[in-house]
Coordinates of C-alpha atoms in Angstrom, one line a residue:
M1 CA 0.1 0.0 0.0
D2 CA 0.9 3.6 -0.6
F3 CA 1.0 5.3 2.8
T4 CA 2.0 8.8 1.4
P5 CA -1.1 10.8 2.4
L6 CA -0.8 9.7 6.1
R7 CA 2.8 10.6 6.2
R8 CA 2.6 14.0 4.6
H9 CA -0.7 15.6 5.5
R10 CA -1.5 16.3 9.3
D11 CA -5.1 17.3 8.9
Y12 CA -5.8 14.1 6.6
R13 CA -4.2 12.1 9.3
L14 CA -6.5 13.4 12.1
L15 CA -9.3 13.0 9.9
Y16 CA -8.3 9.4 9.1
I17 CA -8.0 8.5 12.7
A18 CA -11.3 10.2 13.6
Q19 CA -13.1 8.2 11.1
G20 CA -11.4 5.0 12.0
V21 CA -12.4 5.3 15.7
S22 CA -15.8 6.4 15.0
L23 CA -16.2 3.5 12.6
L24 CA -15.0 0.9 15.2
G25 CA -17.8 2.2 17.5
T26 CA -20.4 2.3 14.8
M27 CA -19.7 -1.4 14.3
M28 CA -21.0 -2.1 17.8
T29 CA -24.2 -0.8 16.9
Y30 CA -24.1 -2.2 13.4
V31 CA -24.1 -5.7 15.0
A32 CA -26.2 -5.0 17.9
L33 CA -29.3 -3.3 16.5
P34 CA -30.2 -6.1 14.1
Y35 CA -29.2 -8.8 16.7
Q36 CA -31.4 -7.1 19.1
M37 CA -34.5 -6.8 16.7
F38 CA -34.2 -10.5 15.7
Q39 CA -34.1 -11.4 19.4
L40 CA -37.3 -9.4 19.9
T41 CA -39.2 -10.5 16.8
H42 CA -37.4 -13.7 15.6
S43 CA -38.2 -12.4 12.0
S44 CA -35.7 -11.8 9.3
L45 CA -38.4 -9.3 7.6
Q46 CA -38.4 -7.2 10.8
V47 CA -34.5 -7.2 10.7
G48 CA -34.7 -6.1 6.8
L49 CA -37.2 -3.5 7.7
L50 CA -34.5 -1.6 9.7
G51 CA -33.0 -0.8 6.3
L52 CA -36.2 0.9 5.2
A53 CA -36.5 2.9 8.6
E54 CA -33.2 4.1 7.8
L55 CA -33.7 5.0 4.1
F56 CA -36.3 7.7 4.1
P57 CA -34.6 10.1 6.7
L58 CA -31.4 9.4 4.7
L59 CA -33.0 10.6 1.4
L60 CA -34.6 13.7 3.3
T61 CA -31.2 14.8 4.8
A62 CA -28.4 13.6 2.5
F63 CA -29.1 16.4 -0.3
I64 CA -29.4 19.1 2.6
G65 CA -26.2 17.6 4.1
G66 CA -24.5 18.1 0.7
A67 CA -25.7 21.7 0.1
L68 CA -24.5 22.7 3.7
A69 CA -20.9 21.1 3.0
D70 CA -20.6 23.5 0.0
S71 CA -21.6 26.5 2.0
V72 CA -20.6 26.1 5.9
D73 CA -17.3 24.9 7.7
R74 CA -17.2 21.1 6.7
R75 CA -15.2 20.3 9.8
R76 CA -17.9 22.2 12.1
M77 CA -20.7 20.0 10.5
V78 CA -18.9 16.8 11.4
I79 CA -18.4 17.9 15.1
V80 CA -22.2 18.8 15.6
T81 CA -23.4 15.8 14.0
D82 CA -21.0 13.6 16.0
I83 CA -22.4 15.1 19.2
L84 CA -25.8 14.3 18.2
L85 CA -25.2 10.8 17.0
A86 CA -23.4 10.2 20.3
G87 CA -26.8 11.0 21.8
G88 CA -28.5 8.5 19.7
S89 CA -26.4 5.8 20.7
L90 CA -26.6 6.6 24.3
T91 CA -30.4 6.6 23.9
L92 CA -30.1 3.0 22.7
A93 CA -27.7 2.1 25.6
V94 CA -30.4 3.4 28.0
L95 CA -33.3 1.6 26.3
A96 CA -31.1 -1.8 26.5
V97 CA -30.6 -1.4 30.3
H98 CA -34.3 -1.2 30.8
G99 CA -34.9 -4.7 29.2
A100 CA -36.8 -5.4 26.0
P101 CA -37.8 -2.2 24.1
P102 CA -40.7 -2.1 21.7
A103 CA -39.5 -2.7 18.2
W104 CA -40.9 0.7 17.0
S105 CA -38.4 2.6 19.2
L106 CA -35.4 0.7 17.5
Y107 CA -37.0 1.7 14.2
V108 CA -37.3 5.4 15.3
L109 CA -33.8 5.6 16.5
A110 CA -32.3 3.9 13.6
G111 CA -34.2 6.4 11.5
L112 CA -33.1 9.5 13.5
M113 CA -29.5 8.3 13.4
S114 CA -29.5 7.7 9.6
G115 CA -30.8 11.1 9.0
L116 CA -28.0 12.5 11.1
N117 CA -25.5 10.5 9.1
G118 CA -27.2 12.0 5.9
L119 CA -26.2 15.4 7.3
Q120 CA -22.8 14.5 8.4
R121 CA -21.3 12.2 5.6
P122 CA -21.2 14.6 2.7
S123 CA -19.0 17.0 4.8
I124 CA -16.7 14.2 5.6
D125 CA -16.5 13.2 1.8
A126 CA -15.9 16.6 0.9
L127 CA -13.2 17.3 3.3
M128 CA -10.6 14.8 1.8
P129 CA -10.2 16.5 -1.5
R130 CA -9.2 19.7 0.4
L131 CA -6.7 17.8 2.8
V132 CA -5.2 15.7 0.1
P133 CA -3.7 16.8 -3.3
R134 CA -4.8 15.2 -6.6
E135 CA -1.8 12.9 -7.1
D136 CA -2.5 11.3 -3.6
L137 CA -6.2 10.8 -4.0
M138 CA -5.9 7.2 -5.3
A139 CA -3.7 6.3 -2.5
A140 CA -6.1 8.0 0.1
A141 CA -9.1 6.0 -1.5
A142 CA -7.1 2.7 -0.8
L143 CA -6.3 3.8 2.7
S144 CA -10.1 4.4 3.3
S145 CA -10.8 1.0 2.1
F146 CA -8.1 -0.4 4.2
R147 CA -9.4 1.2 7.3
G148 CA -13.0 0.4 6.5
S149 CA -12.3 -3.3 5.6
F150 CA -10.0 -3.8 8.7
I151 CA -12.6 -2.3 11.2
M152 CA -15.3 -4.4 9.5
I153 CA -13.3 -7.5 10.4
V154 CA -12.5 -6.7 14.0
G155 CA -15.6 -4.5 14.7
P156 CA -18.3 -7.1 14.4
A157 CA -16.2 -9.8 16.2
I158 CA -15.7 -7.2 19.1
G159 CA -19.3 -6.4 18.8
G160 CA -20.4 -10.2 19.0
V161 CA -17.9 -10.7 22.2
L162 CA -19.2 -7.6 24.0
I163 CA -22.9 -8.6 23.3
A164 CA -22.2 -12.1 24.7
S165 CA -20.2 -11.1 27.6
M166 CA -21.2 -7.5 28.6
G167 CA -24.7 -7.1 27.1
L168 CA -26.2 -4.9 24.5
A169 CA -26.2 -1.9 26.5
F170 CA -22.4 -2.0 26.8
A171 CA -22.0 -2.4 23.2
Y172 CA -24.0 0.9 22.5
A173 CA -22.1 2.7 25.3
M174 CA -18.7 1.7 23.5
D175 CA -20.3 3.5 20.3
V176 CA -20.9 6.6 22.5
L177 CA -17.1 6.6 23.6
S178 CA -15.9 6.2 20.0
Y179 CA -17.8 9.4 19.1
L180 CA -16.1 11.2 22.0
M181 CA -12.7 10.0 20.8
A182 CA -13.4 11.2 17.2
L183 CA -14.3 14.6 18.4
A184 CA -11.0 14.8 20.0
C185 CA -9.4 14.5 16.8
M186 CA -11.8 16.6 14.8
V187 CA -11.5 19.7 16.9
R188 CA -7.6 19.6 16.1
I189 CA -8.0 19.9 12.3
R190 CA -7.5 23.3 11.0
N191 CA -10.7 25.2 10.0
T192 CA -11.9 24.4 6.6
R193 CA -14.1 27.3 6.1
S194 CA -16.4 27.5 2.9
P195 CA -14.7 29.3 0.1
E196 CA -15.4 33.1 -0.7
G197 CA -18.6 33.6 -2.4
A198 CA -20.1 30.1 -1.5
E199 CA -23.8 29.7 -2.1
R200 CA -26.2 29.6 0.6
P201 CA -28.0 26.0 0.8
T202 CA -31.1 26.4 -1.2
L203 CA -33.4 24.3 -3.2
E204 CA -31.8 25.8 -6.2
S205 CA -28.2 25.0 -5.2
I206 CA -29.3 21.3 -4.7
R207 CA -31.0 21.1 -8.2
E208 CA -27.7 22.6 -9.5
G209 CA -25.7 19.5 -8.1
F210 CA -28.2 17.2 -9.9
R211 CA -28.0 19.1 -13.1
Y212 CA -24.1 18.7 -12.9
A213 CA -24.5 14.9 -12.0
R214 CA -26.8 14.3 -14.9
S215 CA -24.3 16.1 -17.3
R216 CA -21.6 13.5 -16.5
Q217 CA -22.6 10.0 -17.7
E218 CA -19.7 8.6 -16.2
L219 CA -20.7 9.8 -12.8
I220 CA -24.0 8.4 -13.2
G221 CA -22.6 5.0 -14.0
T222 CA -20.8 5.0 -10.6
Y223 CA -24.1 5.6 -8.8
V224 CA -26.0 3.3 -10.7
V225 CA -23.9 0.4 -10.9
D226 CA -23.2 0.2 -7.2
F227 CA -26.8 0.9 -6.4
V228 CA -27.8 -2.3 -8.6
A229 CA -25.2 -4.4 -7.2
M230 CA -26.3 -3.6 -3.6
I231 CA -30.0 -3.6 -3.9
F232 CA -30.0 -7.1 -5.4
G233 CA -26.9 -8.9 -4.0
M234 CA -26.9 -7.6 -0.4
P235 CA -27.7 -10.7 1.8
M236 CA -26.7 -9.3 5.3
A237 CA -30.2 -9.1 6.6
L238 CA -30.3 -13.0 6.3
F239 CA -27.1 -13.4 8.3
P240 CA -28.9 -14.2 11.6
A241 CA -31.0 -16.7 10.0
L242 CA -28.2 -18.2 7.9
S243 CA -26.0 -18.5 11.0
E244 CA -28.5 -21.0 12.4
K245 CA -27.8 -23.4 9.4
L246 CA -24.2 -22.7 9.2
G247 CA -23.3 -23.4 12.7
G248 CA -25.2 -21.4 15.2
P249 CA -24.9 -18.0 16.8
G250 CA -21.1 -18.4 16.9
V251 CA -20.7 -18.0 13.2
L252 CA -22.7 -14.7 13.1
G253 CA -19.7 -12.6 13.6
V254 CA -17.8 -14.5 11.0
L255 CA -20.5 -13.9 8.4
Y256 CA -20.5 -10.1 9.1
A257 CA -16.7 -10.0 8.9
A258 CA -16.0 -12.1 6.1
P259 CA -16.7 -9.4 3.2
A260 CA -14.5 -7.2 5.2
V261 CA -11.5 -9.8 5.3
G262 CA -11.8 -9.9 1.2
A263 CA -11.9 -6.0 1.3
F264 CA -8.9 -5.9 3.4
V265 CA -6.9 -8.2 1.1
A266 CA -7.9 -6.1 -1.8
S267 CA -6.9 -3.0 0.0
V268 CA -3.3 -4.1 1.2
T269 CA -2.6 -5.4 -2.2
S270 CA -4.2 -2.3 -4.0
R271 CA -1.0 -0.4 -5.3
W272 CA -1.9 -2.1 -8.8
T273 CA -5.0 0.2 -9.0
Q274 CA -2.8 3.3 -9.6
K275 CA -1.9 1.9 -12.9
V276 CA -5.5 1.3 -14.2
T277 CA -7.1 4.4 -16.0
R278 CA -10.2 2.8 -17.3
H279 CA -12.0 3.3 -14.1
G280 CA -15.5 2.7 -15.2
L281 CA -14.7 -0.5 -16.9
A282 CA -13.0 -1.6 -13.6
I283 CA -16.0 -0.7 -11.5
T284 CA -18.4 -2.8 -13.7
V285 CA -16.1 -5.8 -13.6
A286 CA -15.8 -5.7 -9.8
A287 CA -19.7 -5.4 -9.5
G288 CA -20.1 -8.4 -11.8
V289 CA -17.7 -10.4 -9.7
W290 CA -19.6 -9.4 -6.5
G291 CA -22.8 -10.8 -8.0
V292 CA -21.2 -14.1 -9.0
A293 CA -19.7 -14.5 -5.5
I294 CA -23.2 -13.9 -3.8
I295 CA -24.5 -16.5 -6.1
I296 CA -22.2 -19.4 -5.2
F297 CA -22.2 -18.3 -1.5
G298 CA -26.1 -19.0 -1.7
F299 CA -25.3 -22.6 -2.3
C300 CA -23.1 -23.0 0.5
D301 CA -24.0 -25.4 3.3
S302 CA -20.9 -25.1 5.4
I303 CA -19.3 -22.1 7.0
V304 CA -15.9 -22.5 5.1
P305 CA -16.7 -22.0 1.6
A306 CA -19.5 -19.5 2.7
T307 CA -16.9 -17.6 4.3
F308 CA -14.7 -17.5 1.3
F309 CA -17.1 -16.5 -1.3
L310 CA -18.3 -13.7 1.0
A311 CA -14.6 -12.6 1.2
L312 CA -14.4 -12.6 -2.5
A313 CA -17.4 -10.5 -2.7
G314 CA -16.0 -8.1 -0.2
G315 CA -12.8 -7.8 -2.1
A316 CA -14.6 -7.1 -5.4
D317 CA -16.8 -4.3 -3.6
A318 CA -13.5 -2.7 -2.1
V319 CA -12.0 -2.5 -5.6
S320 CA -15.2 -0.9 -7.0
G321 CA -15.0 1.6 -4.0
I322 CA -11.6 2.4 -4.7
F323 CA -12.1 3.5 -8.3
R324 CA -15.6 5.1 -7.6
S325 CA -14.1 7.3 -4.8
T326 CA -11.1 8.3 -7.1
M327 CA -13.4 9.2 -9.9
W328 CA -15.5 11.4 -7.8
N329 CA -12.4 13.1 -6.0
Q330 CA -10.5 13.7 -9.1
T331 CA -13.3 15.0 -11.3
I332 CA -15.9 16.9 -9.4
P333 CA -15.1 20.7 -8.5
D334 CA -14.6 21.6 -4.9
S335 CA -17.5 24.1 -5.3
L336 CA -19.8 21.3 -5.8
R337 CA -18.1 18.5 -3.9
G338 CA -20.5 18.5 -1.1
R339 CA -23.7 18.3 -3.1
L340 CA -22.4 15.5 -5.3
A341 CA -21.2 13.7 -2.1
G342 CA -24.9 13.9 -0.9
I343 CA -25.7 12.1 -4.1
E344 CA -23.0 9.7 -3.7
M345 CA -24.1 8.9 -0.3
V346 CA -27.7 8.1 -1.3
S347 CA -26.3 5.8 -4.1
Y348 CA -24.0 3.8 -1.8
L349 CA -26.2 3.7 1.2
S350 CA -29.6 3.4 0.0
G351 CA -28.8 0.4 -2.3
P352 CA -27.8 -1.7 0.9
M353 CA -30.8 -0.4 3.0
L354 CA -33.1 -1.3 0.1
G355 CA -31.3 -4.6 -0.4
H356 CA -32.0 -5.6 3.4
V357 CA -35.6 -5.0 2.7
E358 CA -35.4 -6.8 -0.8
A359 CA -33.6 -9.9 0.9
G360 CA -36.1 -10.0 3.8
L361 CA -39.1 -10.0 1.5
A362 CA -37.8 -12.5 -0.7
A363 CA -36.9 -14.9 2.0
A364 CA -40.3 -14.5 3.5
A365 CA -41.7 -15.3 0.2
F366 CA -39.3 -17.9 -1.2
G367 CA -37.0 -18.9 1.4
V368 CA -33.5 -17.8 2.6
R369 CA -31.4 -19.6 -0.1
A370 CA -33.6 -18.5 -2.9
S371 CA -33.4 -14.9 -1.8
V372 CA -29.4 -14.9 -1.8
V373 CA -29.3 -16.8 -5.2
S374 CA -31.7 -14.8 -7.0
G375 CA -30.5 -11.5 -5.7
G376 CA -26.8 -12.3 -6.9
A377 CA -28.3 -13.2 -10.4
L378 CA -30.2 -10.1 -10.8
C379 CA -27.0 -8.3 -9.7
V380 CA -25.1 -9.7 -12.6
V381 CA -27.8 -9.1 -15.2
G382 CA -28.4 -5.5 -13.9
V383 CA -24.7 -4.7 -14.0
I384 CA -24.6 -5.8 -17.7
V385 CA -27.6 -3.7 -18.6
C386 CA -25.8 -0.7 -17.1
A387 CA -22.8 -1.4 -19.2
V388 CA -24.9 -1.4 -22.3
M389 CA -26.9 1.7 -21.4
L390 CA -24.0 3.8 -20.2
P391 CA -21.1 3.6 -22.8
K392 CA -19.3 6.8 -21.7
F393 CA -19.1 5.5 -18.2
I394 CA -17.4 2.2 -19.7
R395 CA -15.2 4.1 -21.9
Y396 CA -14.1 6.6 -19.2
D397 CA -10.3 7.0 -19.1
A398 CA -8.7 8.9 -16.0
E399 CA -5.7 9.9 -18.1
E400 CA -7.7 11.4 -20.9
F401 CA -9.8 13.2 -18.5
R402 CA -6.6 14.8 -16.9
K403 CA -5.5 15.8 -20.5
D404 CA -8.7 17.4 -21.5
Q405 CA -8.9 19.3 -18.2
A406 CA -5.2 20.7 -18.6

């Protein structure tokens, strides 16, 4: 891996640490919340509906968060929303202490925290191009993938251990602590004030971001291909049910961590990505590999092959993410970066959320295995359709784009 961005850029290093600590805590809630819902309801559909509860607030706030990121201090936005998110995790901890809360309360809190994430994430994504020069953006994207995959490996495992040994409330409390530690890093980043003449956040400024995205077919491709892959090929809502067939509750953490293991391997061997300039084609191939791996995973009857193919899927997703992040950060003007980050966020987060719902509905109607296999197959078909419908995305060449902008 290329660690140049971490060595050279102090503020990026602080942002990187803050995101890592916060993500580790978020993994506690990521595992605890669906586990708690499944224990309360014993329904994969109810677990999948958590994604729906998170989707609508995200759609409501992501575009507003993007407009705010282009008009206010991005660092301040992250700090304020971190404090509010810590309050949400604290509420979950209090509810867990008092026993079995009603399912609706978990849906409400999941939705509120998703809405806050929609306000925060565009500012985080739009910060990086300000803290890292263009020539280091590919390396920074790989480092982000490395951090995310590593924490996705250890985070669910730690979460499972904490839930089993200390209880749900303690797992949620660790998420609160992680937000406080992230805040300690964020306050040390130098002010990243909005540029002179920045527009106030208005409906027209939001529409301007959509107009720019529509004018760039290669950007549309990054959104649509990932959305299709996630909405059809995302089986995580089925992991609690699958764990009972693959070895019991003890393998639940393994299932959650397996895609991150593949992403980790892809990230630490990612230096080759800097030699690839056909980013759109690379994203398409990676999304297709994800779908094929999910199909095979659906036919697995033991934990070892299931883990392998989930890891393969995770590795493909990490490669796709590196190229998508690089395309966004290298080609979008800073004045529009926050608004486009809001659109990006909706594309890469709403897909998995809807995917949880789709997987739960299909499992309720046709069975768990049929849900996984059919989802992977629809993913592959959808990616092929996108490749045919978006030729400029497939032909996108980073080197040619740079020359055209010179």
